[in-house]
Coordinates of C-alpha atoms and ligand atoms in Angstrom, one line a residue:
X1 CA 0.0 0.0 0.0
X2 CA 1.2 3.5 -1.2
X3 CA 0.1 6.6 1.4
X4 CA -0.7 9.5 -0.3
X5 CA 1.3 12.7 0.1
X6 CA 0.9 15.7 -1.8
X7 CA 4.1 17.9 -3.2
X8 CA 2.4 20.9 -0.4
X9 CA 0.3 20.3 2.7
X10 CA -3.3 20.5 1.7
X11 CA -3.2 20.8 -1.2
X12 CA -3.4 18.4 -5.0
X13 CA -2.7 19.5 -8.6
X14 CA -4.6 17.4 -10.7
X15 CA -4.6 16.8 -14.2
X16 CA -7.2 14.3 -15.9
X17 CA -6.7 13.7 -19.9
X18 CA -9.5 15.4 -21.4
X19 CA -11.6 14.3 -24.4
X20 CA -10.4 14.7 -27.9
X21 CA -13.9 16.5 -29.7
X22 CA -14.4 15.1 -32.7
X23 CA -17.3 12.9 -31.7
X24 CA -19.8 12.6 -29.1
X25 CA -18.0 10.8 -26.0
X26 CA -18.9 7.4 -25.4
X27 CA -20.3 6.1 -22.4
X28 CA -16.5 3.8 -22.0
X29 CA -15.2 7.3 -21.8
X30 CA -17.5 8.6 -19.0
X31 CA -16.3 6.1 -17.0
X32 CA -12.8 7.9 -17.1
X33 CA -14.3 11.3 -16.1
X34 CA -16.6 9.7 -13.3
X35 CA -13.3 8.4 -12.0
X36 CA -11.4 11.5 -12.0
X37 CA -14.6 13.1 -10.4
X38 CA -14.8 10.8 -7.3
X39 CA -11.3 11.5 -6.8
X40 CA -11.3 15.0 -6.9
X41 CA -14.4 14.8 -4.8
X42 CA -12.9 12.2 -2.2
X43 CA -10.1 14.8 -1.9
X44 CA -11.9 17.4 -1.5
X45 CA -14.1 16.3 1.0
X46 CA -11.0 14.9 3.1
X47 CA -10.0 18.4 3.2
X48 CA -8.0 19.0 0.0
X49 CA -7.7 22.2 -1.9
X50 CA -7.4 20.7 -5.5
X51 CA -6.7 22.0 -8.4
X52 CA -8.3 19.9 -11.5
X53 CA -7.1 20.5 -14.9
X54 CA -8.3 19.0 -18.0
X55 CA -7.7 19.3 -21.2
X56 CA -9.7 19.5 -24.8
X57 CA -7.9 18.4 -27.4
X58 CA -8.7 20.2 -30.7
X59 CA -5.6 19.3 -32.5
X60 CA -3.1 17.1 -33.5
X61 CA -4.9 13.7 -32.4
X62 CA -3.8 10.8 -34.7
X63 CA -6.1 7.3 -35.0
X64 CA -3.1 5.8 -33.8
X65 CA -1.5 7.3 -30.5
X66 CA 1.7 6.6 -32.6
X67 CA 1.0 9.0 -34.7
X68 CA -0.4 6.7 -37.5
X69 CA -3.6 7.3 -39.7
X70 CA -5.9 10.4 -40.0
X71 CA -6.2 13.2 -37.7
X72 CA -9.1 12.3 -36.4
X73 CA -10.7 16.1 -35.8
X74 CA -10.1 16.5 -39.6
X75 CA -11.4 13.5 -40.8
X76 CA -14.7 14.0 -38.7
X77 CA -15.4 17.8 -39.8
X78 CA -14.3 16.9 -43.7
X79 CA -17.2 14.1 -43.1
X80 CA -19.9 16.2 -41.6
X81 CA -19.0 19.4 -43.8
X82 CA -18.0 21.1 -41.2
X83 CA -15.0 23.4 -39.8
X84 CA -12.8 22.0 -37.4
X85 CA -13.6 24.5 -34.9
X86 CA -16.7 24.0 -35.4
X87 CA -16.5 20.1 -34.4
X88 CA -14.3 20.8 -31.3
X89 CA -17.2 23.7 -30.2
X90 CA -19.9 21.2 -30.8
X91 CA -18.4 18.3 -29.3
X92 CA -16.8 19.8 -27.1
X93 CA -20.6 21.4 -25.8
X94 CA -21.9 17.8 -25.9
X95 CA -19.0 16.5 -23.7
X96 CA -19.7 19.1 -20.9
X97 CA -24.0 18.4 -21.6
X98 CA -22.9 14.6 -20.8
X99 CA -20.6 15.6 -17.5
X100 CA -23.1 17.7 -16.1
X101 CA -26.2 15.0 -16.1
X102 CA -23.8 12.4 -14.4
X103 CA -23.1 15.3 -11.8
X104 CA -19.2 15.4 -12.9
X105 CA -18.1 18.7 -10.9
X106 CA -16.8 21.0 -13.7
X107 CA -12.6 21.1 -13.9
X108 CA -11.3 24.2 -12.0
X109 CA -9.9 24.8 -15.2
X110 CA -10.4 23.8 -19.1
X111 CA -7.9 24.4 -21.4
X112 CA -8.3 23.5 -25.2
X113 CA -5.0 22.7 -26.9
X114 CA -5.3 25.0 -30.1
X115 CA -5.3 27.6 -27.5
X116 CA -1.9 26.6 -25.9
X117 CA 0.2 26.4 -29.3
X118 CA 2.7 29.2 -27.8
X119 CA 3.7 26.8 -24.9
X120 CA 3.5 23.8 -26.8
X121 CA 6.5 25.5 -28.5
X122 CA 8.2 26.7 -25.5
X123 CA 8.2 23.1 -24.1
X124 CA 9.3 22.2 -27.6
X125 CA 12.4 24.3 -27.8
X126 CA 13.5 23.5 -23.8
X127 CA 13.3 19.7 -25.3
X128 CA 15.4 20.9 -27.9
X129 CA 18.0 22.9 -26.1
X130 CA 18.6 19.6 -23.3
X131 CA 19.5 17.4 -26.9
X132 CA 16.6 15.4 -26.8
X133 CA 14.8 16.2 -30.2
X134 CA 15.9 15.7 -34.4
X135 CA 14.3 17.1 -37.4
X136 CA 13.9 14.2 -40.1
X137 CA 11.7 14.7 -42.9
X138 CA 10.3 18.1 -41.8
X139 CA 8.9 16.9 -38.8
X140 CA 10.3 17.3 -35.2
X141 CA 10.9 13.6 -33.2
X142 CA 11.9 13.2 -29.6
X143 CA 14.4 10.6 -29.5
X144 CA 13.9 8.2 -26.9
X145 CA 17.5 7.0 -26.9
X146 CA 18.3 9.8 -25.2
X147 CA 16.1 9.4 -22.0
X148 CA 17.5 6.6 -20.2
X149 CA 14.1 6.7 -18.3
X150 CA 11.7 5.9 -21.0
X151 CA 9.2 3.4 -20.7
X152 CA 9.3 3.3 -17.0
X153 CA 5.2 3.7 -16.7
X154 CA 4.3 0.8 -18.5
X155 CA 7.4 -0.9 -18.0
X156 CA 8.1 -1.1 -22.0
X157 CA 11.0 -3.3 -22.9
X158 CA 12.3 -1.5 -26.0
X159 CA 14.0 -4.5 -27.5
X160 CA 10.6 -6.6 -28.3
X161 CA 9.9 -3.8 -30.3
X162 CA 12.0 -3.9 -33.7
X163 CA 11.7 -0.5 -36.5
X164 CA 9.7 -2.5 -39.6
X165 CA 8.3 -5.0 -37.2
X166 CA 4.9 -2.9 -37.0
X167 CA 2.7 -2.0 -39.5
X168 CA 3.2 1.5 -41.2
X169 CA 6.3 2.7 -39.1
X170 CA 7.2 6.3 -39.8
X171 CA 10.7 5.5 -41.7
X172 CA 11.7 9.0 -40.5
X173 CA 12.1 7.3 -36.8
X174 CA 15.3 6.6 -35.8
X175 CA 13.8 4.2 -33.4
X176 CA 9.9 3.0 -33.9
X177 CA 9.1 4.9 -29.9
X178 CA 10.7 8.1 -31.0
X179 CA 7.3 10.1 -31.1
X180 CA 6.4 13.3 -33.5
X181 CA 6.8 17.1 -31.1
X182 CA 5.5 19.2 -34.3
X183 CA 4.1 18.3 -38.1
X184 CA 5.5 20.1 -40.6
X185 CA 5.7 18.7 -43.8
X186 CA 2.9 17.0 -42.8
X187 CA 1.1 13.5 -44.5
X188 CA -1.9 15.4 -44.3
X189 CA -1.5 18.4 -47.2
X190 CA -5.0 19.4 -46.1
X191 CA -4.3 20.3 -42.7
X192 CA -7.0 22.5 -41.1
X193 CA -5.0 24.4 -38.7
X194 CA -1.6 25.5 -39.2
X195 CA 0.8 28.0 -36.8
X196 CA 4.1 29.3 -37.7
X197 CA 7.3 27.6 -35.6
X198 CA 10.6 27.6 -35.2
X199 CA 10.3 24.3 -37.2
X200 CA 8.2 25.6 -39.6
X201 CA 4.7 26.0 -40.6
X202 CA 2.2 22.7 -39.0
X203 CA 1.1 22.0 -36.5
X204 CA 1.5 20.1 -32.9
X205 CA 2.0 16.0 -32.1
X206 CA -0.8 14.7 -29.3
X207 CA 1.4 14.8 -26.4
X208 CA 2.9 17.7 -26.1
X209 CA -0.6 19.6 -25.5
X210 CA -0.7 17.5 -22.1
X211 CA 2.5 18.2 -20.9
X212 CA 2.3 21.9 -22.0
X213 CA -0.8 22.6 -20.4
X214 CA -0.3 20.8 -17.1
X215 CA 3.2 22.3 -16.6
X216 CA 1.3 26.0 -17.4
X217 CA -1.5 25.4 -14.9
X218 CA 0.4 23.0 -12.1
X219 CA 3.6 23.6 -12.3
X220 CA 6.5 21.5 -13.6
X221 CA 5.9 19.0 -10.8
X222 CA 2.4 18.2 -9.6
X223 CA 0.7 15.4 -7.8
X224 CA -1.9 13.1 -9.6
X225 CA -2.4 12.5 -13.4
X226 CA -5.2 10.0 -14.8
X227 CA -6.4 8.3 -17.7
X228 CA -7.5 5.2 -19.0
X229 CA -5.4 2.5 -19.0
X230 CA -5.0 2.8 -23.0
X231 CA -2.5 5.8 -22.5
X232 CA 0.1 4.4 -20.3
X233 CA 2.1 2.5 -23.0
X234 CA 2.2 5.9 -25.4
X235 CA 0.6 8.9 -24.6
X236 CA 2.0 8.9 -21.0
X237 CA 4.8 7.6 -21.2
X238 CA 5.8 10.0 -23.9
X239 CA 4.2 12.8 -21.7
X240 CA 7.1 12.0 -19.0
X241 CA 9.3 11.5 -21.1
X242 CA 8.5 15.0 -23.1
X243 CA 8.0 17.1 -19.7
X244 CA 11.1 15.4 -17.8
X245 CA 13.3 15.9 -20.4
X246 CA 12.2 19.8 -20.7
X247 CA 12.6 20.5 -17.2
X248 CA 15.7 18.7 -16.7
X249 CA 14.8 15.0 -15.6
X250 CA 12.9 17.1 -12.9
X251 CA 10.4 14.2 -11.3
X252 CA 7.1 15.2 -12.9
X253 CA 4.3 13.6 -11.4
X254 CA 4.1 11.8 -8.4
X255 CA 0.5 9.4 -8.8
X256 CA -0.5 8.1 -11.7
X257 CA -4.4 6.9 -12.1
X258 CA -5.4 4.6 -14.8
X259 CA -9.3 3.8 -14.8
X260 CA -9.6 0.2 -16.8
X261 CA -11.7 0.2 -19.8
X262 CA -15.6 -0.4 -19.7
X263 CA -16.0 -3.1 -22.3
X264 CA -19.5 -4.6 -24.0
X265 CA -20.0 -8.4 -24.2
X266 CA -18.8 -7.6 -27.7
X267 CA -15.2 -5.9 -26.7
X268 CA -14.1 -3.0 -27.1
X269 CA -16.1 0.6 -27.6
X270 CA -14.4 2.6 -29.7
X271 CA -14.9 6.3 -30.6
X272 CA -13.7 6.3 -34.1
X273 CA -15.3 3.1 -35.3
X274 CA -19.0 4.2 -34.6
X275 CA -22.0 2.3 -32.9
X276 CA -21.2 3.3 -29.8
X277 CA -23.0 4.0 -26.8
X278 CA -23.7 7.7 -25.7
X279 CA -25.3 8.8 -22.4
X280 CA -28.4 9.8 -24.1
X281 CA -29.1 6.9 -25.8
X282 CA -29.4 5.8 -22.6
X283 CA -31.5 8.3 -21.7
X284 CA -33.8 7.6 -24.9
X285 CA -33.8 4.0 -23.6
X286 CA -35.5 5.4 -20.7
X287 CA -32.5 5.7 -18.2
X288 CA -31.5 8.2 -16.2
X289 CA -27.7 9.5 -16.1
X290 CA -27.3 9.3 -12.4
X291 CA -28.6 5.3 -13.2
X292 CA -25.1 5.0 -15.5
X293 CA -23.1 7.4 -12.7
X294 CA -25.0 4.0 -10.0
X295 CA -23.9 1.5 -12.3
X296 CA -20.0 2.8 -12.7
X297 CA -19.9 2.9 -9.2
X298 CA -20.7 -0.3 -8.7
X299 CA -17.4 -1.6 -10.2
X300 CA -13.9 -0.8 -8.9
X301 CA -12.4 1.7 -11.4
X302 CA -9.1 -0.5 -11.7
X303 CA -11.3 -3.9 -13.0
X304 CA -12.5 -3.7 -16.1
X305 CA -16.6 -3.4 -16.1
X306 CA -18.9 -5.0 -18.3
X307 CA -21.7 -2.9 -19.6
X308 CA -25.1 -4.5 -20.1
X309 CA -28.7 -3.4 -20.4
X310 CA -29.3 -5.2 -17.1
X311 CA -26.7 -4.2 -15.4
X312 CA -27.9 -0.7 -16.3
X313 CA -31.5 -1.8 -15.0
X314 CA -30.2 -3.4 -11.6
X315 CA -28.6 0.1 -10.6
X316 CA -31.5 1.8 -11.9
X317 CA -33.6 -0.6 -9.1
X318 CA -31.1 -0.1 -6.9
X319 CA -30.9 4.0 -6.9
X320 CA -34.7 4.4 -7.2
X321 CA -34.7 1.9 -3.7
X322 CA -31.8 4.0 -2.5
X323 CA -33.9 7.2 -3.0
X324 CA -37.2 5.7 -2.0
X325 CA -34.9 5.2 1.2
X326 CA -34.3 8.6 1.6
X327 CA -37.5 10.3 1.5
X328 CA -39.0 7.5 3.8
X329 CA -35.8 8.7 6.2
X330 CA -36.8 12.5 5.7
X331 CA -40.7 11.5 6.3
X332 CA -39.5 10.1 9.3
X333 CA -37.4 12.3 10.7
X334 CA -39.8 15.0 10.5
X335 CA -42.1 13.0 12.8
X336 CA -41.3 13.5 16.1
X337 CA -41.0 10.6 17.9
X338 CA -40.9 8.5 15.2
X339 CA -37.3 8.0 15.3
X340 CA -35.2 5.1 16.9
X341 CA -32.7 6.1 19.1
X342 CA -29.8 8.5 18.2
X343 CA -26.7 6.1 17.8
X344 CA -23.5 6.8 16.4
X345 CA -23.0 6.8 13.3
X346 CA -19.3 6.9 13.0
X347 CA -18.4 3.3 12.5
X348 CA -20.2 3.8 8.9
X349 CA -18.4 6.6 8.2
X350 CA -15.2 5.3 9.4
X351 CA -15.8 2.4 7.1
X352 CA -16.8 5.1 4.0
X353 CA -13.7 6.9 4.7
X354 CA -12.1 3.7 4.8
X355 CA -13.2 2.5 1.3
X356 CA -12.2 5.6 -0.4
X357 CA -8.8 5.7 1.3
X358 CA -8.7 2.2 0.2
X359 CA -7.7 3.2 -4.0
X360 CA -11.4 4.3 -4.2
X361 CA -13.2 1.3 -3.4
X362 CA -16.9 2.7 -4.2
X363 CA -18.4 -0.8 -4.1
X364 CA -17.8 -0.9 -0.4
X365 CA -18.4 2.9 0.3
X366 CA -21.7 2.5 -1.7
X367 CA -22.3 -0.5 0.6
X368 CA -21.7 1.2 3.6
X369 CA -24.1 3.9 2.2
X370 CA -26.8 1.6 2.2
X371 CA -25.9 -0.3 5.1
X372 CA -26.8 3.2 7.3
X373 CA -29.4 3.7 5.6
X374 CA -31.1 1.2 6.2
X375 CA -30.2 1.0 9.8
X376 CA -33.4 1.6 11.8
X377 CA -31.4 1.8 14.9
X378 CA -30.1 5.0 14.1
X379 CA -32.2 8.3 14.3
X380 CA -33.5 9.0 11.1
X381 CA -32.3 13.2 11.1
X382 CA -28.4 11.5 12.3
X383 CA -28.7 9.2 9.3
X384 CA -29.4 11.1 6.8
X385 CA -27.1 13.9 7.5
X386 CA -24.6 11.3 6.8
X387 CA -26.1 9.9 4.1
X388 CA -25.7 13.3 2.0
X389 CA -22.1 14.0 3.3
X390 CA -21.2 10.7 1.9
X391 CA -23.2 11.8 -1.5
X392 CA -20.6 14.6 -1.5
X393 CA -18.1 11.8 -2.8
X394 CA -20.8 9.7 -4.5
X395 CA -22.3 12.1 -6.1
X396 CA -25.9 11.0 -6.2
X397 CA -27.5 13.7 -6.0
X398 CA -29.6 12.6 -2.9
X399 CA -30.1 15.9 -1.4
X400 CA -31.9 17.1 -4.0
X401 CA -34.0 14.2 -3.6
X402 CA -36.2 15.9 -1.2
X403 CA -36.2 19.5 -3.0
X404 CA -38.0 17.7 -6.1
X405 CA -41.7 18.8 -6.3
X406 CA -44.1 16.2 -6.3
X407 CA -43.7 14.3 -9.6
X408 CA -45.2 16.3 -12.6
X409 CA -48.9 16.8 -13.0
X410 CA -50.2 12.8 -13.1
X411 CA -52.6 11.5 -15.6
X412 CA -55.5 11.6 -13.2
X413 CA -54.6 15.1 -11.9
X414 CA -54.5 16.6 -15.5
X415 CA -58.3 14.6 -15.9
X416 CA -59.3 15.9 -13.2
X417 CA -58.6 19.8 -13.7
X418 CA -59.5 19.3 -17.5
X419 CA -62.9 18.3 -15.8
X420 CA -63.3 21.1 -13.6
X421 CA -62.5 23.2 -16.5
X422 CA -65.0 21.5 -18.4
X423 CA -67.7 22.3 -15.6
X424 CA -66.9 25.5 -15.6
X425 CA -67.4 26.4 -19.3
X426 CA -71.1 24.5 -19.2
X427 CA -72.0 26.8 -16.0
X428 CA -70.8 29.9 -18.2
X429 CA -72.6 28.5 -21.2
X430 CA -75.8 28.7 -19.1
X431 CA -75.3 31.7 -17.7
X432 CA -74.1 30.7 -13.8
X433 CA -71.2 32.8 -13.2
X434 CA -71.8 32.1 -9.6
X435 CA -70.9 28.8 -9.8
X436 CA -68.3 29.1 -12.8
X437 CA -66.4 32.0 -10.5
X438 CA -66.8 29.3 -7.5
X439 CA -64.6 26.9 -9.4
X440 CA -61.9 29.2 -10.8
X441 CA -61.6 30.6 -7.3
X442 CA -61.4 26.9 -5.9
X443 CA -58.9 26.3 -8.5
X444 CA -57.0 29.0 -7.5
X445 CA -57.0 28.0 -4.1
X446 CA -55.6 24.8 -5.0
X447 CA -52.7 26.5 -6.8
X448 CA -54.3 26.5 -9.9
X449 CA -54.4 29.4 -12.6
X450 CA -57.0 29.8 -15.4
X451 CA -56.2 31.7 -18.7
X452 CA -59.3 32.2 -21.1
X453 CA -57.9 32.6 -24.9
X454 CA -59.2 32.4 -28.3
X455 CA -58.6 28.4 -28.5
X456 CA -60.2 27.6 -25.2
X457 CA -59.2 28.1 -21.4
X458 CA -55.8 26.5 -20.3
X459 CA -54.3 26.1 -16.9
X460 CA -51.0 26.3 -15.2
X461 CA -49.6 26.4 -11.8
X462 CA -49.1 29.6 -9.7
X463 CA -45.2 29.3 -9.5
Ligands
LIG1 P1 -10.4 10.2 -25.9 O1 -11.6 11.2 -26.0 O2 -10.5 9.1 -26.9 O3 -9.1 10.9 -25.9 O4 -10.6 9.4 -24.5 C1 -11.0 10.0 -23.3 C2 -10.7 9.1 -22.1 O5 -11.5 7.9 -22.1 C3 -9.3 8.7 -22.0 O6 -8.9 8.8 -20.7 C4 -9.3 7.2 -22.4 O7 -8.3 6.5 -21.8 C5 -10.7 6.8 -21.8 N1 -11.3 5.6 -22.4 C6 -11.4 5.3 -23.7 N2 -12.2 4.2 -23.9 C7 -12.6 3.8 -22.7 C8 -13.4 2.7 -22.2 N3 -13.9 1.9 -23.0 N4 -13.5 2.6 -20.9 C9 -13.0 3.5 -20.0 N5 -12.2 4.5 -20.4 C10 -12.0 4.7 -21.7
LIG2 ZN1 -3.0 13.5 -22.0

């Protein structure tokens, strides 16, 4: 077991990969950013000032991490007739749409790569002044031989992998790892977005923006970086090796995170090869985010979860129990006498704390959730007050529970006013505007307005 210790007492610099926009995320990759929300909230609520950045990348994101095949931002606006820019605003909108319903605390700061080109270029040149970079065929490499670190994240043994022994190797490599800082004479001749360098006109690889923006927001040492598991053989490990070697093999981050991959009975969801699952088509299925934010939760974010309709219907069952739970507790609790007697309620929260401490274990903090609430030993105001500190990390949404209204205006409800409504227009047609005042004003009384127009008289509530 590693204990955590920041770089400075109190408080974390954070830095989650962001999305790259160039299609709607898929619900695989929600699962990264529902991770990196429970940790910044499990933080937070320990008593941690933290500092979350997260990135949008706009630019320079290959289909391959080794910077193989299309760009994908380009390829997906030349296919919807669009601008780039215009993708990354609109995906980039749909990305933040999609955090918000799964009640994903915003970053403290977004920072979109085609907006950091200047210190992608500073980085750059500090790379290139240590000795670790070569120009070959217009572009600008890093060369791994020169970091006697590489590889250490994911542990890569260099030898197993041969120049010419993958598919499609870049023959301007020196060695099949070295990695692309900046695109000049780029593959791509149609290039959307270009910026003048001390290379020459192009644009940036993928990595760099990371390392860049982090460095810019955290500082060149910082405490906790996370992504999925797919980025520790590349994109991290070039990311080290990129920042490290700019800053003088100054230790760069000290945690690393790596959600594993939600997967479907079929395999693997991928972004770029369509037919994927997005948050609102399982909403249209009749699902509510916070049912997807239950079901994530249910898994450990370090084992790979399955995703499956019933799996999705279980946590819905279980969060509309869970809430059920909690207005029965508030019902209670407002009824004097009604309660058992007030107990502690620490050994739940010890065991909550414990969980999270634990490498995020919200399996067993989500069963020690339930395991106070339902605990009819313990006074119902006590529990529940617990109950929505623990949502703090959970991020439920269970307060608001009890500020919903009553559910919308029921079937029968909406027959029943229409009928009043009804009642009233035959009393005006025969001329009793006794009785037809009577039931606007009982309407009224009942919360209920009246608006006579052209097509009829409609009703709404007084607000
Ligand atoms: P991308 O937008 O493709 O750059 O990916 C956004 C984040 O989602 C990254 O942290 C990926 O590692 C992560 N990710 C991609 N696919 C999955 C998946 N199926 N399950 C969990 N995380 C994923
Ligand atoms: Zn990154």
């Amino acid at each position: 077991m590693e204990v955590f210790q920041p770089r400075e007492a109190g408080k974390v610099g954070f830095y989650g990969c962001g999305p790259t926009v160039y299609n709607y995320a898929h619900i695989g990759n929600l699962r990264a950013y529902v991770v990196h929300d429970i940790l910044v909230r499990a933080l937070r609520r320990a008593g941690y000032e933290v500092n979350h950045v997260m990135n949008i990348t706009d630019v320079g994101h290959l289909s391959g991490d080794n910077d193989e095949g299309d760009d994908k931002m380009v390829k997906s606006a030349a296919e919807r007739g669009k601008s780039v820019l215009e993708i990354a605003e609109l995906y980039t909108n749909a990305f933040f749409s999609d955090t918000d319903r799964l009640n994903i605390v915003r970053p403290t700061m977004v920072c979109k790569a085609t907006e950091h080109i200047a210190d992608m270029i500073a980085l750059i040149q500090r790379m290139a002044h240590n000795g670790y970079t070569y120009s070959a065929g217009g572009n600008l490499y890093f060369d791994i031989t020169k970091d006697s670190g590489y590889g250490g994240l994911a542990l890569l043994r260099l030898d197993d992998l041969k120049a010419g022994a993958r598919t499609a190797v870049d023959e301007h490599k020196k060695n099949p790892h070295d990695f692309v800082l900046w695109f000049t004479k780029s593959k791509f001749e149609n290039q959307a977005l270009v910026w003048d360098s001390p290379w020459g006109r192009g644009y940036p690889g993928w990595h760099i923006e990371c390392s860049a923006m982090s460095v810019k927001y955290l500082g060149e040492q910082f405490d906790i970086h996370a992504g999925g598991i797919d980025h520790i053989p590349i994109h991290h490990t070039n990311e080290i090796a990129q920042s490290e070697a700019a800053t003088g093999k100054k230790p760069w981050v000290r945690y690393w995170l790596h959600n594993e991959f939600l997967v479907l009975d079929k395999g693997k969801m991928s972004k770029s090869t369509g037919g994927f699952l997005t948050l609102q088509k399982l909403v249209d299925e009749g699902y509510h985010p916070l049912d997807y934010r239950y079901f994530l939760l249910g898994g450990h974010y370090r084992s790979q979860l399955q995703f499956s309709w019933d799996g999705l219907e279980g946590a819905k069952n279980a969060r509309a129990s869970l809430t059920d739970k909690i207005r029965a507790l508030a019902e209670k609790a407002g009824r004097a006498g009604q309660g058992g007697a007030a107990q502690d309620t620490a050994h739940y929260v010890q065991a909550f704390n414990k969980a999270l401490e634990d490498d995020l274990n919200t399996p067993r903090a989500l069963a020690e959730l339930w395991g106070l609430a339902r605990d009819n030993s313990i006074e119902p105001q006590a529990a529940l007050a617990v109950v929505f500190d623990m949502d703090e990390v959970l991020g439920l949404g269970l307060r608001s529970v009890l500020d919903e209204k009553k559910p919308p205006e029921d079937e029968a409800f909406k027959r029943e006013i229409e009928g009043i409504i009804a009642e009233r227009a035959a009393a005006k047609q025969a001329k009793d505007f006794a009785q037809a005042d009577y039931l606007r004003q009982n309407l009224k009384e009942r919360g209920i307005i009246l608006e006579d127009g052209p097509g009829g008289t409609s009703w709404r509530r007084i607000l």
